[in-house]
Tab-separated table of C-alpha atoms and ligand atoms in Angstrom:
chain	number	residue	atom	x	y	z
A	1	MET	CA	-112.859	34.419	-143.814
A	2	TYR	CA	-113.015	32.514	-140.579
A	3	LYS	CA	-112.164	34.154	-137.365
A	4	GLU	CA	-112.420	32.891	-133.856
A	5	ASN	CA	-113.610	34.769	-130.840
A	6	ASN	CA	-110.638	35.487	-128.599
A	7	LYS	CA	-111.414	36.713	-125.122
A	8	LYS	CA	-114.923	36.395	-123.841
A	9	THR	CA	-114.686	37.893	-120.413
A	10	PHE	CA	-117.394	38.702	-117.987
A	11	LEU	CA	-116.344	42.332	-118.341
A	12	THR	CA	-117.083	42.187	-122.047
A	13	ILE	CA	-120.683	41.216	-121.432
A	14	VAL	CA	-121.175	43.771	-118.698
A	15	LEU	CA	-119.693	46.540	-120.838
A	16	PHE	CA	-121.856	45.606	-123.795
A	17	ALA	CA	-124.942	45.668	-121.651
A	18	ILE	CA	-124.199	49.166	-120.345
A	19	CYS	CA	-122.757	50.528	-123.542
A	20	SER	CA	-125.339	53.238	-123.816
A	21	LEU	CA	-126.310	56.673	-122.685
A	22	SER	CA	-128.662	56.833	-119.768
A	23	ILE	CA	-129.931	60.183	-121.038
A	24	ALA	CA	-131.015	60.907	-124.560
A	25	GLN	CA	-128.931	63.235	-126.708
A	26	LYS	CA	-129.797	66.904	-126.233
A	27	GLY	CA	-128.327	68.415	-129.363
A	28	LYS	CA	-127.615	67.605	-132.949
A	29	ILE	CA	-124.454	66.206	-134.478
A	30	ASP	CA	-123.361	68.647	-137.183
A	31	ALA	CA	-121.168	66.635	-139.556
A	32	ILE	CA	-120.124	63.161	-140.689
A	33	TYR	CA	-117.340	61.965	-138.392
A	34	SER	CA	-115.344	58.920	-139.469
A	35	GLY	CA	-113.654	56.427	-137.178
A	36	ILE	CA	-115.539	57.200	-133.970
A	37	PRO	CA	-118.581	55.484	-132.431
A	38	TRP	CA	-121.902	57.105	-133.347
A	39	PHE	CA	-124.796	57.224	-130.918
A	40	ASP	CA	-128.448	56.950	-131.949
A	41	ASN	CA	-131.502	58.813	-130.593
A	42	ASN	CA	-131.532	56.431	-127.610
A	43	GLY	CA	-127.858	56.997	-126.840
A	44	LYS	CA	-126.950	53.490	-128.021
A	45	THR	CA	-124.113	52.798	-130.432
A	46	VAL	CA	-125.253	52.839	-134.057
A	47	SER	CA	-124.621	49.236	-135.088
A	48	ALA	CA	-125.154	48.803	-138.824
A	49	HIS	CA	-122.110	47.285	-140.500
A	50	GLY	CA	-121.747	45.873	-143.984
A	51	ALA	CA	-124.476	48.447	-144.624
A	52	ASN	CA	-126.405	50.150	-147.373
A	53	ILE	CA	-128.657	53.207	-147.500
A	54	VAL	CA	-131.984	53.647	-149.274
A	55	LYS	CA	-133.708	57.019	-149.639
A	56	GLU	CA	-137.475	56.937	-149.285
A	57	ASN	CA	-139.895	59.830	-148.772
A	58	GLY	CA	-137.102	62.299	-148.063
A	59	LYS	CA	-135.451	60.147	-145.416
A	60	TYR	CA	-132.342	58.000	-145.515
A	61	TYR	CA	-132.654	54.460	-144.183
A	62	LEU	CA	-129.499	52.673	-143.082
A	63	PHE	CA	-129.506	48.861	-142.959
A	64	GLY	CA	-126.667	46.821	-141.511
A	65	GLU	CA	-125.371	44.035	-139.309
A	66	PHE	CA	-126.440	44.563	-135.705
A	67	LYS	CA	-123.336	43.274	-133.962
A	68	THR	CA	-122.554	42.103	-130.430
A	69	ASP	CA	-119.319	42.534	-128.496
A	70	THR	CA	-118.972	38.867	-127.733
A	71	SER	CA	-119.235	36.671	-130.801
A	72	ASN	CA	-119.782	36.569	-134.534
A	73	THR	CA	-123.145	34.817	-134.424
A	74	PHE	CA	-126.083	36.433	-136.202
A	75	ASN	CA	-127.769	39.079	-134.053
A	76	GLY	CA	-130.245	40.555	-136.530
A	77	PHE	CA	-130.111	43.277	-139.182
A	78	SER	CA	-130.780	46.814	-137.982
A	79	CYS	CA	-132.556	49.759	-139.574
A	80	TYR	CA	-131.911	53.409	-138.666
A	81	SER	CA	-133.289	56.555	-140.306
A	82	SER	CA	-131.964	60.063	-140.724
A	83	LYS	CA	-132.842	63.287	-142.511
A	84	ASP	CA	-129.295	64.653	-142.584
A	85	LEU	CA	-126.998	61.573	-142.584
A	86	TYR	CA	-125.502	62.823	-139.251
A	87	ASN	CA	-128.177	61.988	-136.649
A	88	TRP	CA	-129.646	58.488	-136.653
A	89	THR	CA	-132.919	57.235	-135.196
A	90	PHE	CA	-133.143	53.565	-134.371
A	91	GLU	CA	-136.144	52.232	-136.292
A	92	ARG	CA	-136.000	48.575	-135.323
A	93	ILE	CA	-134.288	45.274	-135.896
A	94	ALA	CA	-135.568	44.984	-139.436
A	95	LEU	CA	-134.835	41.263	-139.741
A	96	PRO	CA	-134.420	39.473	-136.422
A	97	VAL	CA	-132.640	36.220	-135.614
A	98	GLN	CA	-134.854	33.384	-136.849
A	99	LYS	CA	-135.998	30.532	-134.590
A	100	SER	CA	-134.087	28.098	-136.778
A	101	GLY	CA	-132.724	27.752	-140.279
A	102	VAL	CA	-130.027	29.626	-142.193
A	103	LEU	CA	-130.449	32.795	-140.112
A	104	GLY	CA	-130.751	31.084	-136.737
A	105	SER	CA	-128.762	32.038	-133.655
A	106	ASP	CA	-125.945	29.598	-134.481
A	107	ARG	CA	-125.264	31.150	-137.875
A	108	VAL	CA	-123.576	34.123	-139.492
A	109	GLY	CA	-125.658	36.850	-141.203
A	110	GLU	CA	-123.859	39.587	-143.112
A	111	ARG	CA	-124.020	42.535	-145.534
A	112	PRO	CA	-127.784	43.168	-145.758
A	113	LYS	CA	-128.729	45.340	-148.726
A	114	VAL	CA	-132.199	46.712	-149.396
A	115	MET	CA	-133.721	47.747	-152.719
A	116	LYS	CA	-137.271	48.803	-153.582
A	117	CYS	CA	-138.644	46.757	-156.443
A	118	PRO	CA	-140.130	49.209	-158.973
A	119	LYS	CA	-142.614	46.658	-160.298
A	120	THR	CA	-144.166	45.516	-157.007
A	121	GLY	CA	-143.287	48.454	-154.717
A	122	GLU	CA	-142.015	45.885	-152.199
A	123	PHE	CA	-138.792	46.371	-150.260
A	124	ILE	CA	-136.419	43.438	-150.643
A	125	MET	CA	-133.499	42.785	-148.332
A	126	TYR	CA	-130.668	40.607	-149.669
A	127	ILE	CA	-128.381	38.905	-147.194
A	128	HIS	CA	-125.426	36.562	-146.904
A	129	ALA	CA	-126.083	33.664	-144.497
A	130	ASP	CA	-123.459	31.133	-143.500
A	131	ASP	CA	-122.324	28.702	-140.838
A	132	LEU	CA	-119.780	29.881	-138.287
A	133	LYS	CA	-116.912	28.544	-140.396
A	134	TYR	CA	-118.169	30.207	-143.572
A	135	LYS	CA	-118.631	26.815	-145.247
A	136	ASP	CA	-122.348	27.030	-145.973
A	137	GLN	CA	-122.537	30.184	-148.080
A	138	TYR	CA	-125.922	31.304	-149.208
A	139	VAL	CA	-127.520	34.469	-150.630
A	140	GLY	CA	-131.079	34.877	-149.377
A	141	TYR	CA	-133.806	37.506	-149.368
A	142	ALA	CA	-136.514	38.923	-147.142
A	143	THR	CA	-139.451	41.181	-148.019
A	144	SER	CA	-141.464	43.953	-146.411
A	145	LYS	CA	-144.250	46.287	-147.521
A	146	THR	CA	-142.743	49.101	-145.444
A	147	ILE	CA	-139.151	50.196	-145.699
A	148	ASN	CA	-138.294	49.787	-142.017
A	149	GLY	CA	-139.752	46.271	-141.782
A	150	GLU	CA	-140.168	43.955	-140.143
A	151	TYR	CA	-138.859	41.929	-143.065
A	152	ILE	CA	-140.029	38.353	-143.562
A	153	PHE	CA	-137.302	35.958	-144.538
A	154	ARG	CA	-138.257	34.085	-147.719
A	155	GLY	CA	-135.282	31.825	-148.462
A	156	PRO	CA	-132.608	31.646	-151.128
A	157	VAL	CA	-132.357	33.821	-154.212
A	158	LEU	CA	-132.489	31.084	-156.834
A	159	PHE	CA	-130.364	31.011	-159.946
A	160	GLU	CA	-131.163	28.183	-162.360
A	161	GLY	CA	-133.192	26.637	-159.520
A	162	LYS	CA	-130.275	26.634	-157.055
A	163	PRO	CA	-129.131	29.001	-154.266
A	164	ILE	CA	-126.177	31.294	-154.993
A	165	ARG	CA	-123.390	29.831	-152.890
A	166	LYS	CA	-121.254	32.915	-152.338
A	167	TRP	CA	-120.245	34.973	-149.329
A	168	ASP	CA	-119.624	38.761	-149.555
A	169	MET	CA	-122.511	40.291	-151.427
A	170	GLY	CA	-123.757	43.684	-152.578
A	171	THR	CA	-126.563	45.082	-154.707
A	172	PHE	CA	-126.909	47.632	-157.460
A	173	GLN	CA	-130.022	49.268	-158.875
A	174	ASP	CA	-129.593	50.727	-162.343
A	175	SER	CA	-131.346	53.857	-163.582
A	176	ASP	CA	-133.725	51.721	-165.713
A	177	GLY	CA	-134.972	50.042	-162.516
A	178	SER	CA	-133.170	46.723	-163.003
A	179	GLY	CA	-131.799	45.153	-159.847
A	180	TYR	CA	-128.516	43.270	-159.518
A	181	ILE	CA	-126.678	41.143	-156.972
A	182	ILE	CA	-122.878	41.306	-156.911
A	183	THR	CA	-120.739	38.759	-155.099
A	184	HIS	CA	-117.071	38.284	-154.268
A	185	SER	CA	-114.796	37.028	-157.048
A	186	GLY	CA	-116.485	39.254	-159.602
A	187	ASN	CA	-119.954	37.797	-160.144
A	188	LEU	CA	-122.907	39.892	-161.207
A	189	TYR	CA	-126.466	38.590	-161.441
A	190	LYS	CA	-129.438	40.406	-162.950
A	191	LEU	CA	-132.646	39.934	-160.965
A	192	SER	CA	-136.040	39.074	-162.413
A	193	SER	CA	-138.606	41.895	-162.549
A	194	ASP	CA	-140.007	40.981	-159.080
A	195	TYR	CA	-136.442	41.024	-157.660
A	196	LYS	CA	-136.887	37.559	-156.111
A	197	SER	CA	-134.764	35.355	-158.328
A	198	VAL	CA	-131.934	35.674	-160.823
A	199	LYS	CA	-132.789	36.121	-164.483
A	200	GLU	CA	-129.277	35.897	-165.857
A	201	GLN	CA	-125.651	35.985	-164.815
A	202	VAL	CA	-124.119	39.073	-166.395
A	203	VAL	CA	-120.502	38.685	-165.241
A	204	LYS	CA	-118.871	35.430	-164.119
A	205	ASP	CA	-115.688	35.046	-162.026
A	206	MET	CA	-114.193	38.293	-163.288
A	207	THR	CA	-111.450	38.285	-160.651
A	208	THR	CA	-110.195	36.644	-157.488
A	209	HIS	CA	-111.232	37.857	-154.031
A	210	CYS	CA	-112.893	41.248	-154.546
A	211	GLU	CA	-114.802	40.936	-151.287
A	212	ALA	CA	-117.171	43.620	-149.988
A	213	PRO	CA	-118.283	44.306	-153.589
A	214	VAL	CA	-119.902	47.595	-154.530
A	215	ILE	CA	-121.196	48.865	-157.874
A	216	PHE	CA	-122.328	52.396	-158.586
A	217	LYS	CA	-122.733	54.452	-161.745
A	218	LYS	CA	-121.822	57.968	-162.777
A	219	ASP	CA	-123.284	59.098	-166.096
A	220	ASN	CA	-122.377	56.275	-168.479
A	221	THR	CA	-119.627	54.644	-166.453
A	222	TYR	CA	-120.047	51.824	-163.980
A	223	PHE	CA	-117.556	51.448	-161.119
A	224	TRP	CA	-117.003	48.192	-159.233
A	225	LEU	CA	-115.125	48.362	-155.921
A	226	GLY	CA	-113.906	45.575	-153.671
A	227	SER	CA	-111.330	44.444	-151.147
A	228	SER	CA	-108.703	41.736	-150.836
A	229	LEU	CA	-109.434	38.787	-148.594
A	230	THR	CA	-108.070	39.609	-145.140
A	231	SER	CA	-111.056	38.892	-142.895
A	232	TRP	CA	-111.758	41.840	-140.543
A	233	GLU	CA	-108.342	43.347	-141.291
A	234	ARG	CA	-108.370	46.293	-143.648
A	235	ASN	CA	-106.496	46.344	-146.953
A	236	ASP	CA	-106.020	48.613	-149.941
A	237	ASN	CA	-109.362	48.268	-151.765
A	238	TYR	CA	-109.347	48.516	-155.550
A	239	TYR	CA	-111.728	49.071	-158.454
A	240	PHE	CA	-112.728	48.407	-162.033
A	241	SER	CA	-114.752	50.491	-164.478
A	242	ALA	CA	-116.826	49.665	-167.552
A	243	PRO	CA	-119.093	51.359	-170.075
A	244	SER	CA	-121.707	48.630	-169.587
A	245	LEU	CA	-122.452	46.140	-166.807
A	246	LYS	CA	-121.504	43.324	-169.162
A	247	GLY	CA	-118.055	44.905	-169.507
A	248	PRO	CA	-115.379	45.016	-170.624
A	249	TRP	CA	-114.297	45.759	-167.033
A	250	LYS	CA	-110.985	47.544	-166.803
A	251	GLU	CA	-108.898	47.099	-163.656
A	252	HIS	CA	-107.543	50.367	-162.219
A	253	GLY	CA	-105.928	49.305	-158.934
A	254	ILE	CA	-106.340	51.077	-155.622
A	255	PHE	CA	-108.327	54.282	-155.068
A	256	ALA	CA	-106.903	55.485	-151.732
A	257	PRO	CA	-103.187	56.112	-151.106
A	258	LYS	CA	-101.120	52.923	-150.922
A	259	ASP	CA	-100.867	51.416	-147.430
A	260	SER	CA	-103.596	53.683	-146.061
A	261	LEU	CA	-105.670	50.478	-146.175
A	262	THR	CA	-108.489	52.508	-147.745
A	263	TRP	CA	-108.116	54.907	-144.815
A	264	ASN	CA	-108.335	51.874	-142.587
A	265	SER	CA	-111.697	50.663	-143.863
A	266	GLN	CA	-113.427	48.108	-146.079
A	267	SER	CA	-115.979	49.156	-148.697
A	268	THR	CA	-119.640	48.313	-148.264
A	269	PHE	CA	-121.668	50.786	-150.384
A	270	VAL	CA	-121.523	53.990	-152.408
A	271	LEU	CA	-124.555	56.264	-152.123
A	272	PRO	CA	-124.993	58.943	-154.789
A	273	ILE	CA	-126.528	61.992	-153.091
A	274	VAL	CA	-128.196	63.759	-155.972
A	275	GLY	CA	-128.893	67.418	-155.274
A	276	SER	CA	-130.010	70.479	-157.189
A	277	LYS	CA	-126.401	71.541	-157.884
A	278	GLU	CA	-124.226	68.438	-157.783
A	279	THR	CA	-124.028	64.783	-156.888
A	280	THR	CA	-121.805	63.722	-154.020
A	281	TYR	CA	-120.803	60.058	-153.938
A	282	LEU	CA	-120.746	58.864	-150.343
A	283	PHE	CA	-118.169	56.111	-149.865
A	284	MET	CA	-119.278	53.933	-146.955
A	285	GLY	CA	-116.624	51.741	-145.344
A	286	ASP	CA	-116.363	49.615	-142.205
A	287	ARG	CA	-113.579	49.815	-139.679
A	288	TRP	CA	-114.064	46.488	-137.958
A	289	ALA	CA	-113.051	45.866	-134.323
A	290	PHE	CA	-113.459	42.157	-133.769
A	291	PRO	CA	-114.624	40.921	-131.260
A	292	ARG	CA	-116.058	44.221	-129.966
A	293	GLN	CA	-117.968	44.865	-133.150
A	294	ASN	CA	-120.974	46.502	-131.509
A	295	SER	CA	-119.276	49.177	-129.437
A	296	ALA	CA	-115.872	49.678	-131.072
A	297	ALA	CA	-116.308	49.019	-134.802
A	298	THR	CA	-116.792	52.343	-136.571
A	299	TYR	CA	-117.662	53.839	-139.950
A	300	VAL	CA	-115.441	55.504	-142.493
A	301	TRP	CA	-117.710	57.639	-144.641
A	302	GLN	CA	-115.914	59.875	-147.099
A	303	PRO	CA	-116.802	61.946	-150.168
A	304	LEU	CA	-115.546	59.877	-153.083
A	305	MET	CA	-113.974	61.845	-155.931
A	306	VAL	CA	-115.446	60.525	-159.184
A	307	SER	CA	-114.415	61.542	-162.693
A	308	SER	CA	-115.667	60.038	-165.941
A	309	SER	CA	-113.139	57.208	-165.721
A	310	SER	CA	-111.587	57.129	-162.246
A	311	ILE	CA	-112.367	57.372	-158.537
A	312	SER	CA	-110.246	58.339	-155.532
A	313	LEU	CA	-110.141	59.054	-151.829
A	314	PRO	CA	-107.056	61.293	-151.918
A	315	ASP	CA	-107.082	62.331	-148.265
A	316	TYR	CA	-108.863	61.463	-145.051
A	317	LYS	CA	-111.611	63.797	-143.928
A	318	PRO	CA	-112.203	63.224	-140.222
A	319	SER	CA	-115.271	65.466	-140.361
A	320	TRP	CA	-117.177	66.953	-143.290
A	321	LYS	CA	-120.608	68.228	-144.158
A	322	ILE	CA	-123.063	67.363	-146.848
A	323	ASP	CA	-125.868	69.558	-148.121
A	324	ILE	CA	-128.411	66.960	-149.148
A	325	THR	CA	-130.569	69.517	-150.984
A	326	LYS	CA	-127.784	70.845	-153.162
A	327	GLY	CA	-125.800	67.592	-153.232
A	328	THR	CA	-122.628	69.478	-152.316
A	329	TRP	CA	-120.086	68.653	-149.620
A	330	SER	CA	-117.615	70.793	-147.679
A	331	PRO	CA	-114.921	70.214	-145.076
A	332	SER	CA	-116.048	70.820	-141.515
A	333	LYS	CA	-113.892	72.727	-139.038
A	334	MET	CA	-113.897	71.482	-135.493
A	335	ASN	CA	-113.974	74.439	-133.113
A	336	TYR	CA	-113.197	72.931	-129.742
A	337	THR	CA	-111.018	73.920	-126.791
A	338	GLU	CA	-107.956	71.663	-126.707
A	339	ILE	CA	-106.185	70.269	-123.659
A	340	GLU	CA	-102.813	68.678	-124.382
A	341	ASN	CA	-101.951	65.329	-122.780
A	342	SER	CA	-99.009	66.972	-120.983
A	343	ASP	CA	-101.350	69.212	-118.969
A	344	ILE	CA	-101.153	67.213	-115.768
A	345	LYS	CA	-102.947	69.898	-113.799
A	346	ALA	CA	-106.074	69.357	-115.876
A	347	ILE	CA	-105.784	65.630	-116.646
A	348	GLN	CA	-105.541	63.125	-113.822
A	349	TYR	CA	-103.506	60.084	-114.799
A	350	SER	CA	-103.730	56.970	-112.696
A	351	GLY	CA	-101.194	54.133	-113.122
A	352	ASN	CA	-98.117	53.751	-115.297
A	353	TRP	CA	-98.562	56.305	-118.064
A	354	SER	CA	-95.472	57.365	-119.933
A	355	GLN	CA	-94.902	59.942	-122.612
A	356	ASP	CA	-93.361	58.845	-125.878
A	357	ASN	CA	-90.399	61.220	-126.456
A	358	LEU	CA	-90.869	61.470	-130.174
A	359	SER	CA	-94.621	61.655	-130.609
A	360	LYS	CA	-95.337	63.316	-127.240
A	361	ILE	CA	-98.278	60.970	-126.796
A	362	SER	CA	-99.199	59.617	-123.341
A	363	GLN	CA	-99.634	55.873	-123.289
A	364	SER	CA	-100.184	52.867	-121.067
A	365	ASN	CA	-100.832	49.170	-121.599
A	366	SER	CA	-101.550	48.225	-117.981
A	367	LYS	CA	-105.062	47.017	-117.433
A	368	GLY	CA	-107.034	49.417	-115.231
A	369	ASP	CA	-104.776	52.441	-115.797
A	370	SER	CA	-106.839	55.495	-116.626
A	371	PHE	CA	-106.949	59.196	-117.271
A	372	SER	CA	-109.771	61.461	-116.171
A	373	PHE	CA	-110.778	64.981	-116.994
A	374	ASN	CA	-113.362	67.271	-115.356
A	375	PHE	CA	-115.129	69.668	-117.655
A	376	LYS	CA	-118.043	72.019	-117.931
A	377	GLY	CA	-119.753	72.022	-121.287
A	378	THR	CA	-121.829	70.072	-123.762
A	379	GLN	CA	-119.365	67.808	-125.559
A	380	VAL	CA	-116.086	66.047	-124.916
A	381	GLY	CA	-113.805	64.037	-127.142
A	382	PHE	CA	-110.187	63.173	-127.650
A	383	TYR	CA	-107.507	62.487	-130.208
A	384	SER	CA	-105.085	59.612	-129.868
A	385	THR	CA	-102.786	57.380	-131.840
A	386	SER	CA	-103.896	54.006	-133.098
A	387	LYS	CA	-101.079	51.588	-133.745
A	388	MET	CA	-100.021	47.959	-134.253
A	389	ASP	CA	-100.025	47.295	-130.505
A	390	GLY	CA	-103.136	49.319	-129.688
A	391	GLY	CA	-105.923	47.839	-127.601
A	392	PHE	CA	-109.430	48.560	-126.386
A	393	ALA	CA	-110.245	51.464	-124.064
A	394	ALA	CA	-113.340	51.866	-121.908
A	395	ILE	CA	-114.924	55.315	-121.738
A	396	GLU	CA	-117.219	56.534	-119.029
A	397	ILE	CA	-118.802	59.968	-118.646
A	398	LYS	CA	-120.429	60.856	-115.314
A	399	ASN	CA	-122.441	63.929	-114.408
A	400	LYS	CA	-121.874	65.963	-111.279
A	401	LYS	CA	-124.188	63.708	-109.276
A	402	GLY	CA	-121.894	60.804	-110.119
A	403	LYS	CA	-124.424	59.227	-112.461
A	404	THR	CA	-122.992	57.518	-115.543
A	405	VAL	CA	-124.413	59.199	-118.619
A	406	LEU	CA	-122.373	57.325	-121.205
A	407	SER	CA	-120.303	54.137	-121.391
A	408	SER	CA	-118.524	53.130	-124.536
A	409	THR	CA	-115.552	51.214	-125.885
A	410	ILE	CA	-113.090	52.230	-128.548
A	411	ASP	CA	-110.334	50.423	-130.419
A	412	MET	CA	-106.808	51.837	-130.713
A	413	TYR	CA	-105.512	49.198	-133.099
A	414	CYS	CA	-104.405	50.130	-136.586
A	415	LYS	CA	-101.871	48.399	-138.814
A	416	TYR	CA	-100.215	51.755	-139.428
A	417	THR	CA	-99.720	54.548	-136.908
A	418	GLU	CA	-102.610	56.965	-137.173
A	419	ASN	CA	-103.292	60.029	-135.067
A	420	ALA	CA	-106.950	61.014	-135.268
A	421	LEU	CA	-110.151	61.847	-133.485
A	422	ARG	CA	-110.985	58.686	-131.549
A	423	PHE	CA	-114.064	59.700	-129.593
A	424	LEU	CA	-116.650	62.470	-129.569
A	425	SER	CA	-119.542	62.382	-127.149
A	426	PRO	CA	-123.119	63.138	-128.146
A	427	VAL	CA	-124.224	66.707	-127.392
A	428	LEU	CA	-125.082	66.621	-123.676
A	429	PRO	CA	-127.119	69.052	-121.591
A	430	LYS	CA	-124.711	71.790	-120.546
A	431	GLY	CA	-123.222	70.846	-117.184
A	432	ASN	CA	-120.291	69.539	-115.187
A	433	TYR	CA	-118.992	66.126	-116.126
A	434	ILE	CA	-116.006	63.866	-115.710
A	435	ILE	CA	-114.744	61.615	-118.482
A	436	THR	CA	-112.595	58.602	-117.576
A	437	VAL	CA	-110.773	56.498	-120.143
A	438	SER	CA	-109.318	53.182	-118.944
A	439	VAL	CA	-107.017	50.570	-120.409
A	440	LEU	CA	-109.105	47.417	-120.838
A	441	GLY	CA	-106.102	45.126	-121.154
A	442	GLU	CA	-107.609	43.530	-124.261
A	443	HIS	CA	-107.080	43.707	-127.969
A	444	GLY	CA	-108.580	42.171	-131.080
A	445	ASN	CA	-107.168	39.078	-132.742
A	446	TRP	CA	-108.734	36.803	-135.311
A	447	TYR	CA	-107.772	34.084	-137.756
A	448	LYS	CA	-108.501	33.071	-141.300
A	449	LYS	CA	-109.382	29.419	-142.020
A	450	ASP	CA	-105.817	28.754	-143.077
A	451	GLY	CA	-104.620	29.825	-139.632
A	452	THR	CA	-103.250	33.212	-140.681
A	453	GLY	CA	-103.502	35.485	-137.669
A	454	PHE	CA	-104.561	39.123	-137.752
A	455	GLY	CA	-104.930	41.893	-135.259
A	456	SER	CA	-103.101	43.748	-132.566
A	457	THR	CA	-99.949	42.767	-130.675
A	458	GLY	CA	-100.632	44.796	-127.513
A	459	ASP	CA	-103.076	46.599	-125.264
A	460	PHE	CA	-101.870	50.192	-125.565
A	461	VAL	CA	-104.208	53.091	-124.983
A	462	THR	CA	-102.855	56.509	-125.959
A	463	LEU	CA	-103.814	60.150	-125.546
A	464	ASP	CA	-102.815	63.086	-127.693
A	465	LYS	CA	-105.310	65.784	-126.620
A	466	ILE	CA	-108.747	66.185	-125.125
A	467	ILE	CA	-111.294	68.485	-126.730
A	468	ILE	CA	-114.363	70.112	-125.201
A	469	LYS	CA	-117.166	72.386	-126.293
A	470	ASN	CA	-118.982	74.822	-124.029
B	1	LIG	C1	-114.441	39.797	-144.483
B	1	LIG	C2	-115.804	40.060	-145.070
B	1	LIG	C3	-116.746	40.363	-143.928
B	1	LIG	C4	-116.734	39.154	-143.008
B	1	LIG	C5	-115.321	38.865	-142.555
B	1	LIG	C6	-115.264	37.627	-141.690
B	1	LIG	O1	-113.497	39.568	-145.439
B	1	LIG	O2	-115.762	41.135	-145.952
B	1	LIG	O3	-118.034	40.624	-144.412
B	1	LIG	O4	-117.234	38.039	-143.674
B	1	LIG	O5	-114.494	38.671	-143.669
B	1	LIG	O6	-113.976	37.194	-141.464
């Protein structure tokens, strides 16, 4: 669980502060893109990790951890809203850092989950609070009359008069309106009718680990997903199924191809999108990027294949569309002009870039090295290879007056080598721009309590191809 901040440089703070668009987005995002930073209506990175989604009055509300780029201390829980699941409006910090207590500024706050209590009509947010070493685990709750808050923190969710001392936590609302809390190690608690305390423990210590727990239901089958315990590192998540919440729970093993590390993500929620024709099950996963969790941690949202007794994520869909009225999904084709990394007339490299003979990817690990590209259009992005020795890259887009319109950071670390879309800008007013991507000379590392180290071994930034749209 425990990880330590590695490099807190002045640059980190400056980059975090400017990690935003100075102009609002001009057009709409047209699909769900996994593994790239998303930008909200203000041009700021969407920061909502360990999230869940609640639909209310035709809108989707996303709640999650509002991260910083500098440390793991609690920075509030965010709320965003969207009508299409592609474009997100920042509503507010739904539950801010408290002056003191279990959600104070010297604590950890994780995995907020909101449910609407059918009996009272109140919105209840469940949270995991802890000390910085994850030794003071605690499941608490906050309430609000409106979905977007501000939520008032009320204290622990009591079970037999005592707080639930667990870390990773999720929630599940059954079709009969009953609410449940799930925790790591296979514990399931049924809430009382006002959703503010536990009525009974339904499942106890079903398994070891099973962090980032998720339960959802299709027809008469319940599915329970979770991850192994590797801190911010991704692993092959696995699942159980049962005909009733009480069990018997059958273990099925992993649901994404072995060693894909759940397509390099960790589960946090499954949202059934019920439409007039079908139901699509939205798998929501986190691709963490400690310590730059605000700017560089991304989302892996995929359509989960669900049969009556099994689930799977058979392939990775970098971009796909969902019709929320019909409940159907479809792959999305990216129609962009491509510029290969070898096009040195179009791309200006500065510093010690080399081309890998086999993969034909340009790469550098020297701090300050960069590549730049001038373009006319509305959108720019690029593909590159994430790998074991990948590091952080800084991205800057300037308009023709030299004004910075976007600054961002991305992470090129992955435990396996993965070539994919790494960045896609918001839709900008049509014009002339220059994008510059620089090697930050930093990478993520973190440690579990037992001293096991995780993370990258180098600072490499790579480029496969740039893409633009007119
Ligand atoms: C993960 C957990 C995250 C966070 C992290 C800290 O295993 O799922 O929510 O607690 O550890 O190391």
